[in-house]
mmCIF file with all atom_site columns, C-alpha atoms in Angstrom:
data_model
loop_
_atom_site.group_PDB
_atom_site.id
_atom_site.type_symbol
_atom_site.label_atom_id
_atom_site.label_alt_id
_atom_site.label_comp_id
_atom_site.label_asym_id
_atom_site.label_entity_id
_atom_site.label_seq_id
_atom_site.pdbx_PDB_ins_code
_atom_site.Cartn_x
_atom_site.Cartn_y
_atom_site.Cartn_z
_atom_site.occupancy
_atom_site.B_iso_or_equiv
_atom_site.pdbx_formal_charge
_atom_site.auth_seq_id
_atom_site.auth_comp_id
_atom_site.auth_asym_id
_atom_site.auth_atom_id
_atom_site.pdbx_PDB_model_num
ATOM 1   C CA . UNK A 1 1   ? 160.219 101.647 110.947 1.00 0.00 ? 325 UNK A CA 1
ATOM 2   C CA . UNK A 1 2   ? 157.238 103.369 109.403 1.00 0.00 ? 326 UNK A CA 1
ATOM 3   C CA . UNK A 1 3   ? 154.138 101.287 108.774 1.00 0.00 ? 327 UNK A CA 1
ATOM 4   C CA . UNK A 1 4   ? 151.389 102.534 106.498 1.00 0.00 ? 328 UNK A CA 1
ATOM 5   C CA . UNK A 1 5   ? 147.987 101.052 105.830 1.00 0.00 ? 329 UNK A CA 1
ATOM 6   C CA . UNK A 1 6   ? 144.379 101.849 105.247 1.00 0.00 ? 330 UNK A CA 1
ATOM 7   C CA . UNK A 1 7   ? 141.117 100.972 106.932 1.00 0.00 ? 331 UNK A CA 1
ATOM 8   C CA . UNK A 1 8   ? 137.661 101.068 105.387 1.00 0.00 ? 332 UNK A CA 1
ATOM 9   C CA . UNK A 1 9   ? 134.920 102.347 107.660 1.00 0.00 ? 333 UNK A CA 1
ATOM 10  C CA . UNK A 1 10  ? 131.218 101.973 106.997 1.00 0.00 ? 334 UNK A CA 1
ATOM 11  C CA . UNK A 1 11  ? 129.073 104.605 108.714 1.00 0.00 ? 335 UNK A CA 1
ATOM 12  C CA . UNK A 1 12  ? 125.419 103.618 108.760 1.00 0.00 ? 336 UNK A CA 1
ATOM 13  C CA . UNK A 1 13  ? 123.285 105.207 111.460 1.00 0.00 ? 337 UNK A CA 1
ATOM 14  C CA . UNK A 1 14  ? 119.936 104.825 109.710 1.00 0.00 ? 338 UNK A CA 1
ATOM 15  C CA . UNK A 1 15  ? 117.651 101.848 110.272 1.00 0.00 ? 339 UNK A CA 1
ATOM 16  C CA . UNK A 1 16  ? 117.200 99.472  107.353 1.00 0.00 ? 340 UNK A CA 1
ATOM 17  C CA . UNK A 1 17  ? 114.545 100.496 104.824 1.00 0.00 ? 341 UNK A CA 1
ATOM 18  C CA . UNK A 1 18  ? 112.304 97.730  103.451 1.00 0.00 ? 342 UNK A CA 1
ATOM 19  C CA . UNK A 1 19  ? 110.171 98.364  100.338 1.00 0.00 ? 343 UNK A CA 1
ATOM 20  C CA . UNK A 1 20  ? 107.747 96.064  98.544  1.00 0.00 ? 344 UNK A CA 1
ATOM 21  C CA . UNK A 1 21  ? 108.535 96.507  94.835  1.00 0.00 ? 345 UNK A CA 1
ATOM 22  C CA . UNK A 1 22  ? 106.435 93.693  93.344  1.00 0.00 ? 346 UNK A CA 1
ATOM 23  C CA . UNK A 1 23  ? 103.536 93.929  93.447  1.00 0.00 ? 347 UNK A CA 1
ATOM 24  C CA . UNK A 1 24  ? 104.269 97.660  93.700  1.00 0.00 ? 348 UNK A CA 1
ATOM 25  C CA . UNK A 1 25  ? 101.059 98.679  95.464  1.00 0.00 ? 349 UNK A CA 1
ATOM 26  C CA . UNK A 1 26  ? 100.455 95.378  97.224  1.00 0.00 ? 350 UNK A CA 1
ATOM 27  C CA . UNK A 1 27  ? 98.001  94.033  94.631  1.00 0.00 ? 351 UNK A CA 1
ATOM 28  C CA . UNK A 1 28  ? 99.097  91.535  91.973  1.00 0.00 ? 352 UNK A CA 1
ATOM 29  C CA . UNK A 1 29  ? 97.244  91.175  88.638  1.00 0.00 ? 353 UNK A CA 1
ATOM 30  C CA . UNK A 1 30  ? 96.316  87.552  87.972  1.00 0.00 ? 354 UNK A CA 1
ATOM 31  C CA . UNK A 1 31  ? 94.099  85.795  85.448  1.00 0.00 ? 355 UNK A CA 1
ATOM 32  C CA . UNK A 1 32  ? 90.786  84.581  86.887  1.00 0.00 ? 356 UNK A CA 1
ATOM 33  C CA . UNK A 1 33  ? 91.163  81.087  85.438  1.00 0.00 ? 357 UNK A CA 1
ATOM 34  C CA . UNK A 1 34  ? 94.737  80.514  86.641  1.00 0.00 ? 358 UNK A CA 1
ATOM 35  C CA . UNK A 1 35  ? 96.507  79.949  89.948  1.00 0.00 ? 359 UNK A CA 1
ATOM 36  C CA . UNK A 1 36  ? 97.190  83.120  91.930  1.00 0.00 ? 360 UNK A CA 1
ATOM 37  C CA . UNK A 1 37  ? 100.911 83.107  91.108  1.00 0.00 ? 361 UNK A CA 1
ATOM 38  C CA . UNK A 1 38  ? 103.255 86.093  90.918  1.00 0.00 ? 362 UNK A CA 1
ATOM 39  C CA . UNK A 1 39  ? 106.821 87.147  91.716  1.00 0.00 ? 363 UNK A CA 1
ATOM 40  C CA . UNK A 1 40  ? 107.275 88.513  95.238  1.00 0.00 ? 364 UNK A CA 1
ATOM 41  C CA . UNK A 1 41  ? 110.072 91.099  95.440  1.00 0.00 ? 365 UNK A CA 1
ATOM 42  C CA . UNK A 1 42  ? 111.294 93.214  98.361  1.00 0.00 ? 366 UNK A CA 1
ATOM 43  C CA . UNK A 1 43  ? 114.161 95.699  98.295  1.00 0.00 ? 367 UNK A CA 1
ATOM 44  C CA . UNK A 1 44  ? 116.365 97.083  101.071 1.00 0.00 ? 368 UNK A CA 1
ATOM 45  C CA . UNK A 1 45  ? 118.799 99.998  101.088 1.00 0.00 ? 369 UNK A CA 1
ATOM 46  C CA . UNK A 1 46  ? 121.631 97.824  102.451 1.00 0.00 ? 370 UNK A CA 1
ATOM 47  C CA . UNK A 1 47  ? 122.668 94.212  101.944 1.00 0.00 ? 371 UNK A CA 1
ATOM 48  C CA . UNK A 1 48  ? 120.524 92.073  104.202 1.00 0.00 ? 372 UNK A CA 1
ATOM 49  C CA . UNK A 1 49  ? 119.089 88.614  104.697 1.00 0.00 ? 373 UNK A CA 1
ATOM 50  C CA . UNK A 1 50  ? 115.310 88.828  104.436 1.00 0.00 ? 374 UNK A CA 1
ATOM 51  C CA . UNK A 1 51  ? 112.571 86.358  105.263 1.00 0.00 ? 375 UNK A CA 1
ATOM 52  C CA . UNK A 1 52  ? 108.787 86.515  105.025 1.00 0.00 ? 376 UNK A CA 1
ATOM 53  C CA . UNK A 1 53  ? 105.561 84.926  106.211 1.00 0.00 ? 377 UNK A CA 1
ATOM 54  C CA . UNK A 1 54  ? 101.959 85.353  105.142 1.00 0.00 ? 378 UNK A CA 1
ATOM 55  C CA . UNK A 1 55  ? 99.391  86.157  107.855 1.00 0.00 ? 379 UNK A CA 1
ATOM 56  C CA . UNK A 1 56  ? 101.661 84.914  110.667 1.00 0.00 ? 380 UNK A CA 1
ATOM 57  C CA . UNK A 1 57  ? 104.191 87.029  112.566 1.00 0.00 ? 381 UNK A CA 1
ATOM 58  C CA . UNK A 1 58  ? 106.760 84.316  113.286 1.00 0.00 ? 382 UNK A CA 1
ATOM 59  C CA . UNK A 1 59  ? 110.248 84.756  114.632 1.00 0.00 ? 383 UNK A CA 1
ATOM 60  C CA . UNK A 1 60  ? 112.982 85.420  112.066 1.00 0.00 ? 384 UNK A CA 1
ATOM 61  C CA . UNK A 1 61  ? 114.604 81.990  112.396 1.00 0.00 ? 385 UNK A CA 1
ATOM 62  C CA . UNK A 1 62  ? 111.482 80.035  111.369 1.00 0.00 ? 386 UNK A CA 1
ATOM 63  C CA . UNK A 1 63  ? 110.174 82.367  108.657 1.00 0.00 ? 387 UNK A CA 1
ATOM 64  C CA . UNK A 1 64  ? 110.220 81.439  104.956 1.00 0.00 ? 388 UNK A CA 1
ATOM 65  C CA . UNK A 1 65  ? 113.389 82.345  103.081 1.00 0.00 ? 389 UNK A CA 1
ATOM 66  C CA . UNK A 1 66  ? 113.354 84.363  99.869  1.00 0.00 ? 390 UNK A CA 1
ATOM 67  C CA . UNK A 1 67  ? 114.839 82.356  97.000  1.00 0.00 ? 391 UNK A CA 1
ATOM 68  C CA . UNK A 1 68  ? 117.295 85.203  96.428  1.00 0.00 ? 392 UNK A CA 1
ATOM 69  C CA . UNK A 1 69  ? 118.494 87.290  99.389  1.00 0.00 ? 393 UNK A CA 1
ATOM 70  C CA . UNK A 1 70  ? 121.669 88.546  101.082 1.00 0.00 ? 394 UNK A CA 1
ATOM 71  C CA . UNK A 1 71  ? 121.864 91.560  98.758  1.00 0.00 ? 395 UNK A CA 1
ATOM 72  C CA . UNK A 1 72  ? 119.504 94.528  98.299  1.00 0.00 ? 396 UNK A CA 1
ATOM 73  C CA . UNK A 1 73  ? 116.922 92.688  96.163  1.00 0.00 ? 397 UNK A CA 1
ATOM 74  C CA . UNK A 1 74  ? 115.070 89.780  97.751  1.00 0.00 ? 398 UNK A CA 1
ATOM 75  C CA . UNK A 1 75  ? 112.940 87.673  95.423  1.00 0.00 ? 399 UNK A CA 1
ATOM 76  C CA . UNK A 1 76  ? 110.761 84.591  95.346  1.00 0.00 ? 400 UNK A CA 1
ATOM 77  C CA . UNK A 1 77  ? 109.514 83.645  91.870  1.00 0.00 ? 401 UNK A CA 1
ATOM 78  C CA . UNK A 1 78  ? 106.055 82.209  91.319  1.00 0.00 ? 402 UNK A CA 1
ATOM 79  C CA . UNK A 1 79  ? 104.852 82.925  94.842  1.00 0.00 ? 403 UNK A CA 1
ATOM 80  C CA . UNK A 1 80  ? 101.697 80.852  95.477  1.00 0.00 ? 404 UNK A CA 1
ATOM 81  C CA . UNK A 1 81  ? 100.760 81.686  99.052  1.00 0.00 ? 405 UNK A CA 1
ATOM 82  C CA . UNK A 1 82  ? 97.465  83.440  98.212  1.00 0.00 ? 406 UNK A CA 1
ATOM 83  C CA . UNK A 1 83  ? 94.407  81.367  97.284  1.00 0.00 ? 407 UNK A CA 1
ATOM 84  C CA . UNK A 1 84  ? 91.613  83.973  97.513  1.00 0.00 ? 408 UNK A CA 1
ATOM 85  C CA . UNK A 1 85  ? 91.001  87.652  96.799  1.00 0.00 ? 409 UNK A CA 1
ATOM 86  C CA . UNK A 1 86  ? 90.918  88.883  100.395 1.00 0.00 ? 410 UNK A CA 1
ATOM 87  C CA . UNK A 1 87  ? 93.606  91.200  101.788 1.00 0.00 ? 411 UNK A CA 1
ATOM 88  C CA . UNK A 1 88  ? 96.422  89.361  103.552 1.00 0.00 ? 412 UNK A CA 1
ATOM 89  C CA . UNK A 1 89  ? 99.283  90.545  105.740 1.00 0.00 ? 413 UNK A CA 1
ATOM 90  C CA . UNK A 1 90  ? 102.832 89.976  104.514 1.00 0.00 ? 414 UNK A CA 1
ATOM 91  C CA . UNK A 1 91  ? 105.326 90.043  107.382 1.00 0.00 ? 415 UNK A CA 1
ATOM 92  C CA . UNK A 1 92  ? 108.906 90.736  106.298 1.00 0.00 ? 416 UNK A CA 1
ATOM 93  C CA . UNK A 1 93  ? 111.970 90.715  108.552 1.00 0.00 ? 417 UNK A CA 1
ATOM 94  C CA . UNK A 1 94  ? 115.482 91.572  107.400 1.00 0.00 ? 418 UNK A CA 1
ATOM 95  C CA . UNK A 1 95  ? 118.826 91.302  109.195 1.00 0.00 ? 419 UNK A CA 1
ATOM 96  C CA . UNK A 1 96  ? 121.260 94.038  108.160 1.00 0.00 ? 420 UNK A CA 1
ATOM 97  C CA . UNK A 1 97  ? 124.588 92.463  107.218 1.00 0.00 ? 421 UNK A CA 1
ATOM 98  C CA . UNK A 1 98  ? 126.527 95.554  108.298 1.00 0.00 ? 422 UNK A CA 1
ATOM 99  C CA . UNK A 1 99  ? 125.226 95.708  111.853 1.00 0.00 ? 423 UNK A CA 1
ATOM 100 C CA . UNK A 1 100 ? 123.234 92.526  112.379 1.00 0.00 ? 424 UNK A CA 1
ATOM 101 C CA . UNK A 1 101 ? 120.189 94.552  113.377 1.00 0.00 ? 425 UNK A CA 1
ATOM 102 C CA . UNK A 1 102 ? 116.762 93.041  112.652 1.00 0.00 ? 426 UNK A CA 1
ATOM 103 C CA . UNK A 1 103 ? 114.138 95.294  110.996 1.00 0.00 ? 427 UNK A CA 1
ATOM 104 C CA . UNK A 1 104 ? 110.476 94.361  110.483 1.00 0.00 ? 428 UNK A CA 1
ATOM 105 C CA . UNK A 1 105 ? 107.877 95.642  108.013 1.00 0.00 ? 429 UNK A CA 1
ATOM 106 C CA . UNK A 1 106 ? 104.286 94.570  107.318 1.00 0.00 ? 430 UNK A CA 1
ATOM 107 C CA . UNK A 1 107 ? 102.536 95.015  103.956 1.00 0.00 ? 431 UNK A CA 1
ATOM 108 C CA . UNK A 1 108 ? 99.008  94.439  102.690 1.00 0.00 ? 432 UNK A CA 1
ATOM 109 C CA . UNK A 1 109 ? 99.064  91.792  99.956  1.00 0.00 ? 433 UNK A CA 1
ATOM 110 C CA . UNK A 1 110 ? 96.258  90.643  97.647  1.00 0.00 ? 434 UNK A CA 1
ATOM 111 C CA . UNK A 1 111 ? 95.428  89.738  94.040  1.00 0.00 ? 435 UNK A CA 1
ATOM 112 C CA . UNK A 1 112 ? 93.004  91.242  91.520  1.00 0.00 ? 436 UNK A CA 1
ATOM 113 C CA . UNK A 1 113 ? 91.505  89.433  88.541  1.00 0.00 ? 437 UNK A CA 1
ATOM 114 C CA . UNK A 1 114 ? 89.392  92.188  86.968  1.00 0.00 ? 438 UNK A CA 1
ATOM 115 C CA . UNK A 1 115 ? 90.030  95.694  85.595  1.00 0.00 ? 439 UNK A CA 1
ATOM 116 C CA . UNK A 1 116 ? 88.214  98.615  87.230  1.00 0.00 ? 440 UNK A CA 1
ATOM 117 C CA . UNK A 1 117 ? 84.819  99.665  85.938  1.00 0.00 ? 441 UNK A CA 1
ATOM 118 C CA . UNK A 1 118 ? 83.813  103.312 85.451  1.00 0.00 ? 442 UNK A CA 1
ATOM 119 C CA . UNK A 1 119 ? 80.417  103.786 87.088  1.00 0.00 ? 443 UNK A CA 1
ATOM 120 C CA . UNK A 1 120 ? 79.951  107.386 85.966  1.00 0.00 ? 444 UNK A CA 1
ATOM 121 C CA . UNK A 1 121 ? 81.923  110.048 84.104  1.00 0.00 ? 445 UNK A CA 1
ATOM 122 C CA . UNK A 1 122 ? 80.582  113.605 84.044  1.00 0.00 ? 446 UNK A CA 1
ATOM 123 C CA . UNK A 1 123 ? 81.540  117.248 83.596  1.00 0.00 ? 447 UNK A CA 1
ATOM 124 C CA . UNK A 1 124 ? 80.063  120.078 85.671  1.00 0.00 ? 448 UNK A CA 1
ATOM 125 C CA . UNK A 1 125 ? 78.995  122.581 84.597  1.00 0.00 ? 449 UNK A CA 1
ATOM 126 C CA . UNK A 1 126 ? 77.941  121.218 81.211  1.00 0.00 ? 450 UNK A CA 1
ATOM 127 C CA . UNK A 1 127 ? 77.150  123.127 79.062  1.00 0.00 ? 451 UNK A CA 1
ATOM 128 C CA . UNK A 1 128 ? 79.673  125.766 80.149  1.00 0.00 ? 452 UNK A CA 1
ATOM 129 C CA . UNK A 1 129 ? 78.308  129.312 79.828  1.00 0.00 ? 453 UNK A CA 1
ATOM 130 C CA . UNK A 1 130 ? 80.640  131.409 81.986  1.00 0.00 ? 454 UNK A CA 1
ATOM 131 C CA . UNK A 1 131 ? 84.050  132.830 81.175  1.00 0.00 ? 455 UNK A CA 1
ATOM 132 C CA . UNK A 1 132 ? 86.703  131.673 81.516  1.00 0.00 ? 456 UNK A CA 1
ATOM 133 C CA . UNK A 1 133 ? 85.191  128.367 80.364  1.00 0.00 ? 457 UNK A CA 1
ATOM 134 C CA . UNK A 1 134 ? 86.146  125.972 83.155  1.00 0.00 ? 458 UNK A CA 1
ATOM 135 C CA . UNK A 1 135 ? 84.524  122.678 84.064  1.00 0.00 ? 459 UNK A CA 1
ATOM 136 C CA . UNK A 1 136 ? 85.297  119.807 86.427  1.00 0.00 ? 460 UNK A CA 1
ATOM 137 C CA . UNK A 1 137 ? 85.649  116.250 85.185  1.00 0.00 ? 461 UNK A CA 1
ATOM 138 C CA . UNK A 1 138 ? 84.427  113.706 87.758  1.00 0.00 ? 462 UNK A CA 1
ATOM 139 C CA . UNK A 1 139 ? 84.936  109.956 87.437  1.00 0.00 ? 463 UNK A CA 1
ATOM 140 C CA . UNK A 1 140 ? 83.554  107.349 89.825  1.00 0.00 ? 464 UNK A CA 1
ATOM 141 C CA . UNK A 1 141 ? 84.903  103.789 89.714  1.00 0.00 ? 465 UNK A CA 1
ATOM 142 C CA . UNK A 1 142 ? 83.973  100.557 91.464  1.00 0.00 ? 466 UNK A CA 1
ATOM 143 C CA . UNK A 1 143 ? 87.349  100.408 93.231  1.00 0.00 ? 467 UNK A CA 1
ATOM 144 C CA . UNK A 1 144 ? 90.189  102.752 94.153  1.00 0.00 ? 468 UNK A CA 1
ATOM 145 C CA . UNK A 1 145 ? 91.952  104.041 91.036  1.00 0.00 ? 469 UNK A CA 1
ATOM 146 C CA . UNK A 1 146 ? 94.056  106.786 89.514  1.00 0.00 ? 470 UNK A CA 1
ATOM 147 C CA . UNK A 1 147 ? 92.721  108.321 86.289  1.00 0.00 ? 471 UNK A CA 1
ATOM 148 C CA . UNK A 1 148 ? 93.820  110.088 83.103  1.00 0.00 ? 472 UNK A CA 1
ATOM 149 C CA . UNK A 1 149 ? 91.973  111.990 80.397  1.00 0.00 ? 473 UNK A CA 1
ATOM 150 C CA . UNK A 1 150 ? 92.345  113.093 76.794  1.00 0.00 ? 474 UNK A CA 1
ATOM 151 C CA . UNK A 1 151 ? 90.485  115.125 74.181  1.00 0.00 ? 475 UNK A CA 1
ATOM 152 C CA . UNK A 1 152 ? 91.385  112.715 71.355  1.00 0.00 ? 476 UNK A CA 1
ATOM 153 C CA . UNK A 1 153 ? 88.752  112.025 68.746  1.00 0.00 ? 477 UNK A CA 1
ATOM 154 C CA . UNK A 1 154 ? 86.993  108.674 68.565  1.00 0.00 ? 478 UNK A CA 1
ATOM 155 C CA . UNK A 1 155 ? 89.084  107.651 65.573  1.00 0.00 ? 479 UNK A CA 1
ATOM 156 C CA . UNK A 1 156 ? 92.315  107.817 67.572  1.00 0.00 ? 480 UNK A CA 1
ATOM 157 C CA . UNK A 1 157 ? 93.677  105.443 70.212  1.00 0.00 ? 481 UNK A CA 1
ATOM 158 C CA . UNK A 1 158 ? 92.043  106.487 73.484  1.00 0.00 ? 482 UNK A CA 1
ATOM 159 C CA . UNK A 1 159 ? 93.482  103.841 75.795  1.00 0.00 ? 483 UNK A CA 1
ATOM 160 C CA . UNK A 1 160 ? 94.816  104.694 79.250  1.00 0.00 ? 484 UNK A CA 1
ATOM 161 C CA . UNK A 1 161 ? 98.392  104.118 78.111  1.00 0.00 ? 485 UNK A CA 1
ATOM 162 C CA . UNK A 1 162 ? 98.384  106.919 75.511  1.00 0.00 ? 486 UNK A CA 1
ATOM 163 C CA . UNK A 1 163 ? 96.496  109.518 77.549  1.00 0.00 ? 487 UNK A CA 1
ATOM 164 C CA . UNK A 1 164 ? 98.856  112.298 78.641  1.00 0.00 ? 488 UNK A CA 1
ATOM 165 C CA . UNK A 1 165 ? 96.679  114.402 80.942  1.00 0.00 ? 489 UNK A CA 1
ATOM 166 C CA . UNK A 1 166 ? 96.292  113.289 84.553  1.00 0.00 ? 490 UNK A CA 1
ATOM 167 C CA . UNK A 1 167 ? 93.672  113.704 87.257  1.00 0.00 ? 491 UNK A CA 1
ATOM 168 C CA . UNK A 1 168 ? 94.538  115.129 90.666  1.00 0.00 ? 492 UNK A CA 1
ATOM 169 C CA . UNK A 1 169 ? 96.525  112.668 92.752  1.00 0.00 ? 493 UNK A CA 1
ATOM 170 C CA . UNK A 1 170 ? 97.894  110.687 89.813  1.00 0.00 ? 494 UNK A CA 1
ATOM 171 C CA . UNK A 1 171 ? 101.532 111.659 90.294  1.00 0.00 ? 495 UNK A CA 1
ATOM 172 C CA . UNK A 1 172 ? 101.367 110.809 94.006  1.00 0.00 ? 496 UNK A CA 1
ATOM 173 C CA . UNK A 1 173 ? 99.593  107.482 93.354  1.00 0.00 ? 497 UNK A CA 1
ATOM 174 C CA . UNK A 1 174 ? 96.585  108.581 95.395  1.00 0.00 ? 498 UNK A CA 1
ATOM 175 C CA . UNK A 1 175 ? 94.027  105.892 94.586  1.00 0.00 ? 499 UNK A CA 1
ATOM 176 C CA . UNK A 1 176 ? 90.414  107.050 95.035  1.00 0.00 ? 500 UNK A CA 1
ATOM 177 C CA . UNK A 1 177 ? 86.858  105.957 94.272  1.00 0.00 ? 501 UNK A CA 1
ATOM 178 C CA . UNK A 1 178 ? 86.022  109.453 92.963  1.00 0.00 ? 502 UNK A CA 1
ATOM 179 C CA . UNK A 1 179 ? 88.636  111.343 90.934  1.00 0.00 ? 503 UNK A CA 1
ATOM 180 C CA . UNK A 1 180 ? 88.212  114.989 89.889  1.00 0.00 ? 504 UNK A CA 1
ATOM 181 C CA . UNK A 1 181 ? 90.109  117.395 87.657  1.00 0.00 ? 505 UNK A CA 1
ATOM 182 C CA . UNK A 1 182 ? 89.417  121.002 86.601  1.00 0.00 ? 506 UNK A CA 1
ATOM 183 C CA . UNK A 1 183 ? 90.003  121.749 82.924  1.00 0.00 ? 507 UNK A CA 1
ATOM 184 C CA . UNK A 1 184 ? 89.918  124.944 80.859  1.00 0.00 ? 508 UNK A CA 1
ATOM 185 C CA . UNK A 1 185 ? 88.148  124.755 77.490  1.00 0.00 ? 509 UNK A CA 1
ATOM 186 C CA . UNK A 1 186 ? 88.124  126.730 74.255  1.00 0.00 ? 510 UNK A CA 1
ATOM 187 C CA . UNK A 1 187 ? 85.343  129.313 73.988  1.00 0.00 ? 511 UNK A CA 1
ATOM 188 C CA . UNK A 1 188 ? 82.356  128.478 71.766  1.00 0.00 ? 512 UNK A CA 1
ATOM 189 C CA . UNK A 1 189 ? 83.239  124.847 71.209  1.00 0.00 ? 513 UNK A CA 1
ATOM 190 C CA . UNK A 1 190 ? 81.954  121.322 71.422  1.00 0.00 ? 514 UNK A CA 1
ATOM 191 C CA . UNK A 1 191 ? 84.468  118.711 72.464  1.00 0.00 ? 515 UNK A CA 1
ATOM 192 C CA . UNK A 1 192 ? 84.538  115.155 73.760  1.00 0.00 ? 516 UNK A CA 1
ATOM 193 C CA . UNK A 1 193 ? 86.901  114.175 76.533  1.00 0.00 ? 517 UNK A CA 1
ATOM 194 C CA . UNK A 1 194 ? 87.763  110.552 77.213  1.00 0.00 ? 518 UNK A CA 1
ATOM 195 C CA . UNK A 1 195 ? 88.667  109.230 80.646  1.00 0.00 ? 519 UNK A CA 1
ATOM 196 C CA . UNK A 1 196 ? 90.190  105.931 81.804  1.00 0.00 ? 520 UNK A CA 1
ATOM 197 C CA . UNK A 1 197 ? 91.438  104.636 85.147  1.00 0.00 ? 521 UNK A CA 1
ATOM 198 C CA . UNK A 1 198 ? 93.958  102.142 86.545  1.00 0.00 ? 522 UNK A CA 1
ATOM 199 C CA . UNK A 1 199 ? 93.721  100.168 89.794  1.00 0.00 ? 523 UNK A CA 1
ATOM 200 C CA . UNK A 1 200 ? 96.452  99.181  92.256  1.00 0.00 ? 524 UNK A CA 1
ATOM 201 C CA . UNK A 1 201 ? 97.106  95.977  90.316  1.00 0.00 ? 525 UNK A CA 1
ATOM 202 C CA . UNK A 1 202 ? 97.881  97.986  87.160  1.00 0.00 ? 526 UNK A CA 1
ATOM 203 C CA . UNK A 1 203 ? 94.718  96.829  85.400  1.00 0.00 ? 527 UNK A CA 1
ATOM 204 C CA . UNK A 1 204 ? 93.096  99.500  83.226  1.00 0.00 ? 528 UNK A CA 1
ATOM 205 C CA . UNK A 1 205 ? 89.466  100.353 82.565  1.00 0.00 ? 529 UNK A CA 1
ATOM 206 C CA . UNK A 1 206 ? 87.944  100.974 79.179  1.00 0.00 ? 530 UNK A CA 1
ATOM 207 C CA . UNK A 1 207 ? 87.771  104.630 78.123  1.00 0.00 ? 531 UNK A CA 1
ATOM 208 C CA . UNK A 1 208 ? 84.522  106.510 78.622  1.00 0.00 ? 532 UNK A CA 1
ATOM 209 C CA . UNK A 1 209 ? 83.424  109.584 76.683  1.00 0.00 ? 533 UNK A CA 1
ATOM 210 C CA . UNK A 1 210 ? 82.253  112.895 78.206  1.00 0.00 ? 534 UNK A CA 1
ATOM 211 C CA . UNK A 1 211 ? 80.757  115.288 75.596  1.00 0.00 ? 535 UNK A CA 1
ATOM 212 C CA . UNK A 1 212 ? 81.078  118.942 76.667  1.00 0.00 ? 536 UNK A CA 1
ATOM 213 C CA . UNK A 1 213 ? 79.583  122.094 75.146  1.00 0.00 ? 537 UNK A CA 1
ATOM 214 C CA . UNK A 1 214 ? 80.937  125.618 75.643  1.00 0.00 ? 538 UNK A CA 1
ATOM 215 C CA . UNK A 1 215 ? 78.443  128.349 74.755  1.00 0.00 ? 539 UNK A CA 1
ATOM 216 C CA . UNK A 1 216 ? 78.654  131.749 76.419  1.00 0.00 ? 540 UNK A CA 1
ATOM 217 C CA . UNK A 1 217 ? 75.424  132.841 74.700  1.00 0.00 ? 541 UNK A CA 1
ATOM 218 C CA . UNK A 1 218 ? 73.264  130.476 76.763  1.00 0.00 ? 542 UNK A CA 1
ATOM 219 C CA . UNK A 1 219 ? 71.029  132.562 79.059  1.00 0.00 ? 543 UNK A CA 1
ATOM 220 C CA . UNK A 1 220 ? 71.904  132.159 82.723  1.00 0.00 ? 544 UNK A CA 1
ATOM 221 C CA . UNK A 1 221 ? 68.950  131.057 84.817  1.00 0.00 ? 545 UNK A CA 1
ATOM 222 C CA . UNK A 1 222 ? 68.847  131.826 88.536  1.00 0.00 ? 546 UNK A CA 1
ATOM 223 C CA . UNK A 1 223 ? 66.597  129.686 90.735  1.00 0.00 ? 547 UNK A CA 1
ATOM 224 C CA . UNK A 1 224 ? 65.730  130.460 94.338  1.00 0.00 ? 548 UNK A CA 1
ATOM 225 C CA . UNK A 1 225 ? 65.054  127.589 96.730  1.00 0.00 ? 549 UNK A CA 1
ATOM 226 C CA . UNK A 1 226 ? 64.242  129.861 99.679  1.00 0.00 ? 550 UNK A CA 1
ATOM 227 C CA . UNK A 1 227 ? 60.703  129.525 101.032 1.00 0.00 ? 551 UNK A CA 1
ATOM 228 C CA . UNK A 1 228 ? 58.494  132.525 100.443 1.00 0.00 ? 552 UNK A CA 1
ATOM 229 C CA . UNK A 1 229 ? 57.934  134.649 103.547 1.00 0.00 ? 553 UNK A CA 1
ATOM 230 C CA . UNK A 1 230 ? 54.542  135.957 102.473 1.00 0.00 ? 554 UNK A CA 1
#
């Protein structure tokens, strides 16, 4: 007699990947006059049972359980473990349901109640006298941010959300205190650029204006700071 059948094989040689997806960059936005409450979400690339603990690296069996787990999204709603604005350690351990292997990951976790503040926003050189007319926008903020800019007029919406041009490091989510971006301008012009920044919690600063003048007819002055020999 001939017997036929089929067998399903799962080939998984990679270790389990654990990603913190909320808050995305480890900082949750919360209102200053409310409890520090937010949804805590972790994702894995395979079905797994995940558990967590704040500031204590306990064994898997005694760690706190996510309200939803056993799949690839592991979630606890209205997480209330943080009571201050210091940086905490979130220890996460997940047991892969395919192989039973335990994988650990540690994340920084904190809250932020205030949007970033722009300390200074400048262009150098300004005015721009050389050709091609290129200047560097520099923005300094009171915390690590990514920034955008726009040449919209004051009558238009100049919020961070509508700005289309990005500073260096924006696409890679490289949060910095000082952000810079070279821009090319139109010859013989006066223009205002507006800049705004966003912190790791997703809170956005107010826009700040940088007036820039391009005038190739400005005489170039050369100053020497070398001490006279005679």
